[in-house]
Short mmCIF file of C-alpha atoms in Angstrom, two decimals:
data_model
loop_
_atom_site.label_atom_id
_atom_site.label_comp_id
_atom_site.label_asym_id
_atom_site.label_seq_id
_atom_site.Cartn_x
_atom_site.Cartn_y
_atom_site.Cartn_z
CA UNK A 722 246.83 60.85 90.41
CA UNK A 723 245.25 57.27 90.97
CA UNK A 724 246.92 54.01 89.54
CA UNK A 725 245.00 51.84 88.25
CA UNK A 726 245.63 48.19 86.79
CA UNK A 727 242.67 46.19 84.88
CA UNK A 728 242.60 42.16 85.05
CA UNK A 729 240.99 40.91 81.88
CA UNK A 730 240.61 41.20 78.24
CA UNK A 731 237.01 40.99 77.50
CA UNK A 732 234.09 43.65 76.42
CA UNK A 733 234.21 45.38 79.97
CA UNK A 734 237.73 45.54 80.55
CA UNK A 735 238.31 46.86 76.66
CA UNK A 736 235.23 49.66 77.28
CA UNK A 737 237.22 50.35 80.58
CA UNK A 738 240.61 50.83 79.30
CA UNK A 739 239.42 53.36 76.99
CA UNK A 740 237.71 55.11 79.19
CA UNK A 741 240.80 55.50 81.41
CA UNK A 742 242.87 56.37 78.57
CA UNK A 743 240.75 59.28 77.87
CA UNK A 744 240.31 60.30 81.71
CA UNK A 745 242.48 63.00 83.59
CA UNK A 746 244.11 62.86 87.13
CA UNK A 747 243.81 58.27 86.35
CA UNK A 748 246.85 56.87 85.40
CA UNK A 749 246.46 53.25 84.01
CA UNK A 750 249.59 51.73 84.48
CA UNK A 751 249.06 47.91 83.13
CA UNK A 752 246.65 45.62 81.99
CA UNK A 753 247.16 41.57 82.95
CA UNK A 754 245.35 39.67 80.04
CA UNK A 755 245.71 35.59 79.72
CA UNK A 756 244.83 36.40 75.86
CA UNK A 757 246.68 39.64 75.28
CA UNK A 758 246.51 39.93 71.43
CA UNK A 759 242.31 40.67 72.51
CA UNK A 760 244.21 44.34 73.50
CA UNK A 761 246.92 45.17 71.60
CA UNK A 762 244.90 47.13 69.27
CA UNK A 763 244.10 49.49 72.55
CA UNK A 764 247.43 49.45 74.20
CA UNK A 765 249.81 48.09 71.28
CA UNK A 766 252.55 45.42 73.70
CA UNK A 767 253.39 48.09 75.89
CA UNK A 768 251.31 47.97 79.08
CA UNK A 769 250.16 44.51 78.50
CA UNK A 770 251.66 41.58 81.05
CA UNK A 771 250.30 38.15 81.12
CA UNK A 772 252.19 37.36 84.71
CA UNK A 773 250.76 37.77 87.81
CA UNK A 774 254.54 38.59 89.01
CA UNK A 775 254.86 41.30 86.76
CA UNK A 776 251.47 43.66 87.84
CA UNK A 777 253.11 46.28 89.82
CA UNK A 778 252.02 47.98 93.04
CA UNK A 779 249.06 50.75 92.51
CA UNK A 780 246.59 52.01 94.00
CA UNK A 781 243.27 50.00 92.76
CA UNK A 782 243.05 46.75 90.96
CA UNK A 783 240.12 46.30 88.65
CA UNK A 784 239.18 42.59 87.64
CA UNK A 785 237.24 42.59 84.70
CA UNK A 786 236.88 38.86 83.91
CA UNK A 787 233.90 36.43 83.99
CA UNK A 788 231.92 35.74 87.28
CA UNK A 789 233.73 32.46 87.90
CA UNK A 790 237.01 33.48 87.58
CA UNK A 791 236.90 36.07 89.72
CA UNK A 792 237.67 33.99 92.68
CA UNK A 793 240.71 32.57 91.80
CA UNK A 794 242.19 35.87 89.82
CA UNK A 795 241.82 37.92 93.05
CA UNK A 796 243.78 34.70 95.23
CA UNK A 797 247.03 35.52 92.68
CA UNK A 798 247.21 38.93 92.96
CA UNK A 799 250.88 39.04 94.68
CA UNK A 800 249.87 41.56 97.31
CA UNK A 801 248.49 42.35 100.49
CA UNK A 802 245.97 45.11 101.94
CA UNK A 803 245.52 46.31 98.40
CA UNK A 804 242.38 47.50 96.95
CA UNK A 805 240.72 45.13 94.87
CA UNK A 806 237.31 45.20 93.04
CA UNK A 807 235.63 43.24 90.36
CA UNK A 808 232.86 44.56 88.11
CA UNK A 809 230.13 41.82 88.36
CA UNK A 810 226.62 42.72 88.69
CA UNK A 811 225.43 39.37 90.66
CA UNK A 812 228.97 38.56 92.36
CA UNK A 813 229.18 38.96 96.33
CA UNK A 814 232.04 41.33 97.38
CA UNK A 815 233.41 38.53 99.11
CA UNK A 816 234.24 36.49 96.37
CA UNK A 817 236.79 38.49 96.40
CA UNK A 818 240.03 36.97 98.38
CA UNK A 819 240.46 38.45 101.83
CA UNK A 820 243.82 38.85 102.23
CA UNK A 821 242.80 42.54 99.92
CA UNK A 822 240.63 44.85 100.23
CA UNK A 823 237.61 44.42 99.04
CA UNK A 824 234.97 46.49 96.42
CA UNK A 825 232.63 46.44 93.76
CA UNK A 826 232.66 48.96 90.44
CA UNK A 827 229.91 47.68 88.69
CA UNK A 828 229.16 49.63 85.34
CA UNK A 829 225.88 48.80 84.32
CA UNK A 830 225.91 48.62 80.33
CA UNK A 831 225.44 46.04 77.79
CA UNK A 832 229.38 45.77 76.01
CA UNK A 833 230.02 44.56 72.61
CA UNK A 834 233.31 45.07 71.26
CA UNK A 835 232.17 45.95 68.19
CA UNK A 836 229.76 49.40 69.17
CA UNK A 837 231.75 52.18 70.91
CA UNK A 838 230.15 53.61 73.66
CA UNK A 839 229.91 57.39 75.88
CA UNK A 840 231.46 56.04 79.05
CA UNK A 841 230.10 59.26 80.91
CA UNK A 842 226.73 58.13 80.52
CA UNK A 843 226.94 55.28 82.33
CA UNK A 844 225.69 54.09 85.69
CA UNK A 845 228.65 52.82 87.78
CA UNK A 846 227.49 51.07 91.01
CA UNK A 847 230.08 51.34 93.90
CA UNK A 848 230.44 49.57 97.16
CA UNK A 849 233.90 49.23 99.65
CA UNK A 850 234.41 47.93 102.88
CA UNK A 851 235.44 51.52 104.25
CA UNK A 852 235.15 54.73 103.59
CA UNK A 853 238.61 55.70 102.54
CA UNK A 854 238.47 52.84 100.34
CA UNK A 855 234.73 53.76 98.69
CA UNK A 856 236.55 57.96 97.97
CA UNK A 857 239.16 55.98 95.81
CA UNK A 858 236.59 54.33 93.64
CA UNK A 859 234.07 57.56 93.84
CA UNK A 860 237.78 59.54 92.58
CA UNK A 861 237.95 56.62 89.58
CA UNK A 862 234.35 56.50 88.63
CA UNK A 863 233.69 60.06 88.28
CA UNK A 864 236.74 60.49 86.05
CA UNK A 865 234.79 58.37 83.73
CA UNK A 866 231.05 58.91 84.36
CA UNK A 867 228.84 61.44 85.50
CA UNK A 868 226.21 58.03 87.05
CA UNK A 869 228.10 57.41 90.06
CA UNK A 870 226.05 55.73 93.07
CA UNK A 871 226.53 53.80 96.55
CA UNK A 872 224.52 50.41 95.99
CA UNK A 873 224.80 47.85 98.20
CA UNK A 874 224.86 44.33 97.39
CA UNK A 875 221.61 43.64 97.78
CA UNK A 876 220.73 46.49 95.64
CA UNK A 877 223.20 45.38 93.27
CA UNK A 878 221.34 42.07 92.23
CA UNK A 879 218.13 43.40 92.57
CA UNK A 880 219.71 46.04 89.81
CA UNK A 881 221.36 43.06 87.75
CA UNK A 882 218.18 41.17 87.55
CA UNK A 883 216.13 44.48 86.32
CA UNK A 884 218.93 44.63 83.89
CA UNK A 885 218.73 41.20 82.72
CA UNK A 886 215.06 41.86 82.30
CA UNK A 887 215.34 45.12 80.34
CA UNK A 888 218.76 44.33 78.29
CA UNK A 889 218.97 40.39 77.92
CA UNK A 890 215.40 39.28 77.48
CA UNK A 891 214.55 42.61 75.49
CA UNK A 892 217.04 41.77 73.12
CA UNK A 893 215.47 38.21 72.65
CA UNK A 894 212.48 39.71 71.70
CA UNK A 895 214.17 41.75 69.21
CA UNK A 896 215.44 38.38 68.17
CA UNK A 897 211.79 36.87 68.05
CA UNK A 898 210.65 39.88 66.05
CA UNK A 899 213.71 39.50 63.31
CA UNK A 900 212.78 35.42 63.10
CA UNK A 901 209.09 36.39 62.94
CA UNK A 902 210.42 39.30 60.05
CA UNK A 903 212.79 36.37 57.93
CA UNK A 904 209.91 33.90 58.07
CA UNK A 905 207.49 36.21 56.34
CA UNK A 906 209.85 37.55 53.83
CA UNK A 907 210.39 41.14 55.92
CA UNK A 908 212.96 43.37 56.28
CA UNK A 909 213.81 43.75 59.96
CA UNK A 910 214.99 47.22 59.02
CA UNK A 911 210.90 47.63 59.29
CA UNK A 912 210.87 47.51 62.89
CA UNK A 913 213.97 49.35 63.94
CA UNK A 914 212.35 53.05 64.48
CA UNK A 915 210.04 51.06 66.49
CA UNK A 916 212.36 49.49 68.76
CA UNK A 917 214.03 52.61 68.97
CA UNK A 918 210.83 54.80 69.91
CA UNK A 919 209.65 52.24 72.57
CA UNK A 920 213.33 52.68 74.18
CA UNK A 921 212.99 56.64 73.68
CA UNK A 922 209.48 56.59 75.23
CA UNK A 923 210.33 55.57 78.39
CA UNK A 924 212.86 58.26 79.12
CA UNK A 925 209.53 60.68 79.68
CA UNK A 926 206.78 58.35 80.28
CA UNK A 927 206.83 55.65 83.16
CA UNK A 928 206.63 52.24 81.48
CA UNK A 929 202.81 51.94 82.65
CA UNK A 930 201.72 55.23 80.72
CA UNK A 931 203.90 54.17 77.87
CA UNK A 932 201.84 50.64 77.32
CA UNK A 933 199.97 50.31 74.11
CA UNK A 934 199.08 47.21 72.29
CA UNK A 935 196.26 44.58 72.39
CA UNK A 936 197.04 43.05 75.15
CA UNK A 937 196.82 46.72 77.18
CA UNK A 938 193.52 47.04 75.50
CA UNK A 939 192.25 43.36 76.38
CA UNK A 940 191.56 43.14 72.92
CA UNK A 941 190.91 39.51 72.60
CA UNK A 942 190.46 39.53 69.06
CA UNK A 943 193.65 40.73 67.77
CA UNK A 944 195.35 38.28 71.05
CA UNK A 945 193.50 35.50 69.52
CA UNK A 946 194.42 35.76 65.76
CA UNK A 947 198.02 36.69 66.62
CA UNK A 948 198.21 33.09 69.00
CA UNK A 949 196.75 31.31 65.76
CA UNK A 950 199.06 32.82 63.46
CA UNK A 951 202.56 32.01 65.62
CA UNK A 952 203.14 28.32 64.67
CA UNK A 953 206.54 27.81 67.13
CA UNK A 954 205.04 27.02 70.37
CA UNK A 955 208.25 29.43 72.09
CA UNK A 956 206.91 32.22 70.68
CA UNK A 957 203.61 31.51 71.50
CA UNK A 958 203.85 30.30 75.01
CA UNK A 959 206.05 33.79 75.63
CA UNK A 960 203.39 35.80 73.61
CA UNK A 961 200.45 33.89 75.92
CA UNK A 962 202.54 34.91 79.20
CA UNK A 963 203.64 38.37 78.46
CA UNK A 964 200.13 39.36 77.40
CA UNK A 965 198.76 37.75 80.51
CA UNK A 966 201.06 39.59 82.34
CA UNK A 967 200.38 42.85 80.69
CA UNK A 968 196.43 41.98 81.18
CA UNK A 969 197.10 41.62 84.91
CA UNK A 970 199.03 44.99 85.61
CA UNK A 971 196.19 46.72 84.30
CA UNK A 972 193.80 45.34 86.65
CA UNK A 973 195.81 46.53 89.70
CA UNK A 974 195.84 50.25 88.53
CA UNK B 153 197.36 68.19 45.11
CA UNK B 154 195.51 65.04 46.46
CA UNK B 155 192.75 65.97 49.30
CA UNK B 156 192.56 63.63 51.79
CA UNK B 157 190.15 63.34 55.15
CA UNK B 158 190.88 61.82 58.37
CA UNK B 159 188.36 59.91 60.74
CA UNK B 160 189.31 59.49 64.50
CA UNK B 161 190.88 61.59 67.15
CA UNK B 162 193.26 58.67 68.81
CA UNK B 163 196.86 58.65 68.55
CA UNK B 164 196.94 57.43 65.43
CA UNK B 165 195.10 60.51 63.91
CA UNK B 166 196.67 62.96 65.52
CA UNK B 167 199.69 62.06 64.40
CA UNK B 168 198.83 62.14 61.30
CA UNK B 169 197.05 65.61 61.18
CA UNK B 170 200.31 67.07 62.27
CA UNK B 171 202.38 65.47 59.86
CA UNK B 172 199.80 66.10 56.60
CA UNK B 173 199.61 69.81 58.50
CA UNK B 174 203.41 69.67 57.70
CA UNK B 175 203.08 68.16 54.18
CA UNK B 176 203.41 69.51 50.93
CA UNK B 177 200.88 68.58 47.81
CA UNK B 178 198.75 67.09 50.90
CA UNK B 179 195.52 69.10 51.28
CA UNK B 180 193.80 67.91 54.69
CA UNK B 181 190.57 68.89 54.31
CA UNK B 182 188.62 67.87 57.03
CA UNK B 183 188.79 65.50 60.11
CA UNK B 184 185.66 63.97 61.74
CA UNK B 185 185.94 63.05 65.13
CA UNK B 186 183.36 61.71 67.57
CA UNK B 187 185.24 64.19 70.39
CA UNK B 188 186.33 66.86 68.80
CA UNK B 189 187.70 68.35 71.84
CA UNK B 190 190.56 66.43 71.84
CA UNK B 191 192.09 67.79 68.21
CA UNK B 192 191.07 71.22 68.94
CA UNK B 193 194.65 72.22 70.48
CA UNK B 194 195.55 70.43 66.44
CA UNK B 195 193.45 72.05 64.43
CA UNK B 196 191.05 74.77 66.44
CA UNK B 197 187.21 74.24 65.51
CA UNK B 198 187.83 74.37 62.09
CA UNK B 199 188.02 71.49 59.89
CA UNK B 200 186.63 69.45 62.48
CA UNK B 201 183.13 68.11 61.73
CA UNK B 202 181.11 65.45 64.02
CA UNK B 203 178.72 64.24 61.59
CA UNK B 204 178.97 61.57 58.48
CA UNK B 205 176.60 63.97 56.45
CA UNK B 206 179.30 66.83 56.78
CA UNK B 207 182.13 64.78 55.40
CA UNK B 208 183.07 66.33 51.99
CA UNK B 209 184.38 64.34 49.10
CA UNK B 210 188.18 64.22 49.01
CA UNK B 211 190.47 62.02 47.25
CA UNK B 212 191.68 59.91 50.10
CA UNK B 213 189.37 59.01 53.57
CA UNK B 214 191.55 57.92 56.17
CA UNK B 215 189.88 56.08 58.95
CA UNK B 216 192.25 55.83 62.40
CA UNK B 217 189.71 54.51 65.06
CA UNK B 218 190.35 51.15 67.10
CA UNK B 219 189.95 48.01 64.83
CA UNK B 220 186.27 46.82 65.93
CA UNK B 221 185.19 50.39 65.07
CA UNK B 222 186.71 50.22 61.48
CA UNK B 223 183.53 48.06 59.90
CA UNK B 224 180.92 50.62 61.53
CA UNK B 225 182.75 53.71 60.41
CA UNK B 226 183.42 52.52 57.24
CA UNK B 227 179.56 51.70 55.97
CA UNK B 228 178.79 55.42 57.55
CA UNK B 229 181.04 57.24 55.00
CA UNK B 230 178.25 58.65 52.76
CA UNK B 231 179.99 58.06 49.71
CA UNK B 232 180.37 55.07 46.67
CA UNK B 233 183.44 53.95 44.83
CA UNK B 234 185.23 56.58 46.63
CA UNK B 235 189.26 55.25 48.13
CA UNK B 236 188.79 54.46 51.87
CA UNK B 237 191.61 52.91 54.03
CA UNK B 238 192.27 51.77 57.81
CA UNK B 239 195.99 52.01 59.64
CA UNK B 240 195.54 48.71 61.23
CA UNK B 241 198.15 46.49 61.47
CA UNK B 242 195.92 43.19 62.35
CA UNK B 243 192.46 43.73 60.33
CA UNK B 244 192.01 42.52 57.12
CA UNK B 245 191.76 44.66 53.80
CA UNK B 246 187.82 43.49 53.63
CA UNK B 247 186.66 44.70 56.76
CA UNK B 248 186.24 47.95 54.94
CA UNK B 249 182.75 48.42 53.62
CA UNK B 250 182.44 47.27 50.18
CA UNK B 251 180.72 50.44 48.44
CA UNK B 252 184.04 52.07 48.22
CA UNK B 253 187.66 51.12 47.10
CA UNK B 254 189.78 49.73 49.73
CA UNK B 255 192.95 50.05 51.38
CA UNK B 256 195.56 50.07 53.95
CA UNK B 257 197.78 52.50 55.33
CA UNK B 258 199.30 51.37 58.10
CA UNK B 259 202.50 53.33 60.21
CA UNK B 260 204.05 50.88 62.03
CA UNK B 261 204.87 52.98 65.56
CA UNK B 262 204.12 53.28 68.74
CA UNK B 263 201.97 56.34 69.23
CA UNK B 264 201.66 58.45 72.27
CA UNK B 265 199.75 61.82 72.37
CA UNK B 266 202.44 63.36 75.20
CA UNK B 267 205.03 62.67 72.98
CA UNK B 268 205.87 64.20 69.27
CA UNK B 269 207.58 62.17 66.22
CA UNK B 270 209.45 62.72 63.36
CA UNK B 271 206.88 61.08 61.12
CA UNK B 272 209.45 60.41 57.91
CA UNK B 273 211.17 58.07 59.89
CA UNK B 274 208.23 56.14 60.05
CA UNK B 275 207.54 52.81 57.90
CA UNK B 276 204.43 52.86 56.44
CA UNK B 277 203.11 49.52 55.01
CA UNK B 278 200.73 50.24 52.00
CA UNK B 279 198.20 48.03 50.31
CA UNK B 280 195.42 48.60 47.66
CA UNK B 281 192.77 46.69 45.53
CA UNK B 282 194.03 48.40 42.40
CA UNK B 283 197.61 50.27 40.93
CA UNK B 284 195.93 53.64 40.08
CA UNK B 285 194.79 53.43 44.10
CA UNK B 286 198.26 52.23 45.44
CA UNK B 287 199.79 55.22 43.41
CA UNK B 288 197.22 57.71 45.36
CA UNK B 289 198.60 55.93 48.45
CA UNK B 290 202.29 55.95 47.67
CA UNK B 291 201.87 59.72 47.14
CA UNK B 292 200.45 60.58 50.18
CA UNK B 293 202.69 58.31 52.16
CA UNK B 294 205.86 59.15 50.58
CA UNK B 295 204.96 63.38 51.46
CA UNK B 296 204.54 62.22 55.00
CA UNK B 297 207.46 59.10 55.12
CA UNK B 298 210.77 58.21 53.34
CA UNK B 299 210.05 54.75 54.47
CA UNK B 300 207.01 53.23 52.45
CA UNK B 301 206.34 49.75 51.75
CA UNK B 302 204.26 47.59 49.43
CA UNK B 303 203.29 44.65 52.57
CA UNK B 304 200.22 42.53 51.27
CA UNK B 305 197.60 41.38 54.58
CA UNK B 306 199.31 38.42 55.41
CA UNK B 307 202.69 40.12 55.98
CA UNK B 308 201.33 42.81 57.67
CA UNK B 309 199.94 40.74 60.26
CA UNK B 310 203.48 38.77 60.80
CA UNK B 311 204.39 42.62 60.96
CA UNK B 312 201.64 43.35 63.19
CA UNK B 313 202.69 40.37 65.79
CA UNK B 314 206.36 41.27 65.53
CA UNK B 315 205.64 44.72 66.57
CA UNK B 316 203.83 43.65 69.66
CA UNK B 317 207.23 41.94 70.26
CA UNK B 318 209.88 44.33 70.47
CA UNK B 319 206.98 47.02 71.45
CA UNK B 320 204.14 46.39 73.71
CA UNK B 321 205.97 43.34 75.24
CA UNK B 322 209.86 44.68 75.52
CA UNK B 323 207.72 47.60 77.12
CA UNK B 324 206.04 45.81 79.46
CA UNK B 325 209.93 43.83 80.00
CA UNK B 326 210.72 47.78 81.31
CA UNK B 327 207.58 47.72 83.29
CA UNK B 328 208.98 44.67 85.39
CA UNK B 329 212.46 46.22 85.76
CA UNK B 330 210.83 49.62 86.81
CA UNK B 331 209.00 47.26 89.38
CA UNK B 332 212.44 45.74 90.57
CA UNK B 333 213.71 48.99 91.16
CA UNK B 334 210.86 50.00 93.61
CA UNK B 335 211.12 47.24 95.84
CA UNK B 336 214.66 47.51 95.97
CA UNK B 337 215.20 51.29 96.76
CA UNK B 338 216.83 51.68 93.36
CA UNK B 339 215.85 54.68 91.14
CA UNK B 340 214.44 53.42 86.90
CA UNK B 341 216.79 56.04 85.91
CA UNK B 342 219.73 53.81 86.91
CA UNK B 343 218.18 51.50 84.01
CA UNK B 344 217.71 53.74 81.13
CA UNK B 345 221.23 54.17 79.65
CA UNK B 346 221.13 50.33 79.38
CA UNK B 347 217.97 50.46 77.75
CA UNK B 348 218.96 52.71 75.24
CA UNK B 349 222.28 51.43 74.44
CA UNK B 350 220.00 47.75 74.11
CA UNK B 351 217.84 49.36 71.87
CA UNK B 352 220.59 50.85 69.72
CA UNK B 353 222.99 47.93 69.57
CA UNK B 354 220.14 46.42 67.16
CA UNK B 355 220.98 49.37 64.34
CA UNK B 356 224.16 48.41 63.70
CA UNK B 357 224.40 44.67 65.29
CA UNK B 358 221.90 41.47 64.41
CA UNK B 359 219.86 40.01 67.92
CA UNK B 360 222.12 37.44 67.90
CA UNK B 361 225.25 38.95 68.10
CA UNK B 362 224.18 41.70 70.33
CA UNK B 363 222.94 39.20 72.82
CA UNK B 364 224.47 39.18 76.38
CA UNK B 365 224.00 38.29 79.88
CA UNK B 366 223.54 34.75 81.99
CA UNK B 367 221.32 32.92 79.46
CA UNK B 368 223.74 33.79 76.18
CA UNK B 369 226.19 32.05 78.78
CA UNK B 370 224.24 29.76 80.22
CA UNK B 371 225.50 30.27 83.59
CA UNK B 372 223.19 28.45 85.71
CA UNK B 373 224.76 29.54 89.04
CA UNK B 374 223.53 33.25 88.00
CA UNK B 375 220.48 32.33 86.61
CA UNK B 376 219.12 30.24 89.41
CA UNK B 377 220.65 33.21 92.35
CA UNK B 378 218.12 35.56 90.02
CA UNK B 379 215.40 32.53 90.46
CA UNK B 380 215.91 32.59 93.94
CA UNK B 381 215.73 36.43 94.48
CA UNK B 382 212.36 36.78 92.57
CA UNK B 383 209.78 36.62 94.65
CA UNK B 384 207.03 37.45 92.09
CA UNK B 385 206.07 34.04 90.19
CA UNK B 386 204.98 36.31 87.31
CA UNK B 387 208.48 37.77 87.06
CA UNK B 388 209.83 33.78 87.91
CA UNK B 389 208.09 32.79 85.33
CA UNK B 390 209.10 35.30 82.09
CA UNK B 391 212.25 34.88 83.52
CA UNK B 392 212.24 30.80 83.20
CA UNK B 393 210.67 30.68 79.73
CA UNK B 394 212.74 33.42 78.11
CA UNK B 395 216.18 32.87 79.50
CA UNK B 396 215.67 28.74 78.39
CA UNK B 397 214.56 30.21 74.62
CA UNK B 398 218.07 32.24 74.47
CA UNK B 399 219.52 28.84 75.43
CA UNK B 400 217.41 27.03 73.01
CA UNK B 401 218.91 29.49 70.28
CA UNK B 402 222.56 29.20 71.22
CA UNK B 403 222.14 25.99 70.38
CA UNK B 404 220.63 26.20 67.12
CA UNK B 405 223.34 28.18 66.17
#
């Protein structure tokens, strides 16, 4: 049996705790949260401390808080030659303070509160300073997902910035496509099976033999009518780019 | 029982052979295709013609062929007064030929041959010169669809440009992190939970609030460590202009 304590109160450290709660052979034994009432609805009071002196001694820490906080939550942990990892995708390892051992357990997901989500499904990027160290976190990510892999640091922002890419600005455009819906009286419940067949696509076809559109087709037409119809010069200068773009890739194959 | 013909052998057409082959009170009579060889695994040699003068009169012509092919095929169809209709999202009603009635059936989706589709999920945006010739529409539409629309030109060209959106370009967004992956040693797969779970956030949760990542934060320490790690200016570039329109939005809102 590990023990495990999580540091933070936000989307990854609630998808976290429930994931451990449901896992065998991990036992979570606290959670430190500045803003505790964010959990009680997963842990109720019990289990929650707001001290650093109260976290007990276990076997793997887990901060879960924002990028720039990591820093300073790892210097209060009140031990020594523990293991300690955070869960950033674009953080160093050693942000982490020294006087602990140092990891990374990166899950890569997009967390809202709001959306449950099958743990075992996702990718969770490891990395330790040892190999002892990198079995404990192997032990603790497998009892929660069946995406485990070594990634280096390197790796690891490389991986965060293809996430950004396919998560963060995808959901923009989702975002352009609902403004582009409410200024032409449209229900953006149109475009949903879309945006959900485009996603479904690419787990069969590689993103190149899933490309349709105008711009795939050079169809300068359509491109031309569509840049004189968009009136915000946002969407426009990212419709002009992204088509470009598209255009380009297609003259490499 | 309303008879209905299909022109073209694209995606498009294929599609919908299998789901009027599927339909009830749907007879598809005939399809005419310039290659036949590509519906024969649909339909064998029969019902396939290659010639206008073979084209039998049916309630309902349906021509799916790319959009500068539309006029051409549309003054061939050796008929008057009869209801002919196009399933593009960006071309006008009137580029039909004006010897017969016009319309518009239009299924907003992205269509690949390699991959099949529940059709009913489908919206399809609907448009006709007259009521008795929207009714014919509706009818066919709503044995293929559960999702039909009344979307006048105008709308279905802001529907059009939204598509390519949160289609061709959040595909082509997948394209780029498929890309990242390579040159980093990192397996796409690692990506695809994330970009379902993006993707499926937007059924239950608006853009806005399913937003995430550096730019919803505007943490410029992240954002300019991803600047500095893309090497592509391409990539640099989509990730400049989209990551300042998320900021732009937050602070709209």
């Amino acid at each position: 049996m590990i023990t495990v304590a999580v540091i933070g109160a936000g989307n990854v450290a609630q998808h976290l705790i429930l994931a451990f709660q449901k896992a065998k052979d991990i036992q979570l034994v606290q959670v430190l949260a500045r803003k505790p009432k964010q959990l009680t609805h997963l842990l109720g009071s019990h289990g929650i401390v707001t001290e650093y002196s109260q976290l007990k001694e276990v076997d793997l820490y887990i901060i879960a808080v924002s990028d720039n906080a990591i820093a300073t939550v790892s210097s209060q942990i009140p031990f020594k030659n523990k293991l300690v990892v955070h869960t950033s995708g674009s953080m160093e390892l050693n942000v982490l303070d020294s006087k602990n051992r140092k990891g990374v357990f990166y899950p890569l997901q997009t967390f809202s509160k709001a959306k449950p989500l099958d743990f075992s499904q996702i990718p969770i990027a490891l990395e330790a300073e040892n190999e002892s160290d990198y079995t404990v976190l192997e032990t603790v990510a497998n009892a929660i997902s069946t995406q485990v892999h070594h990634i280096n640091s390197e790796q690891r922002k490389a991986l965060h910035i293809a996430a950004v890419f396919v998560c963060n600005f995808t959901n923009h455009l989702y975002k352009i496509g609902n403004d582009i819906c409410i200024e032409n009286n449209l229900s953006f419940d149109l475009l949903k099976p879309l945006i959900l067949e485009t996603a479904d696509k690419i787990i069969t076809l590689s993103p190149t033999d899933a490309q349709t559109g105008p711009a795939k087709r050079e169809d300068t037409v359509t491109i031309n009518a569509h840049l004189n119809f968009l009136k915000n010069h946002t969407q426009k200068d990212i419709y002009k780019l992204l088509t470009q773009s598209i255009i380009d890739n297609g003259k490499k194959l």
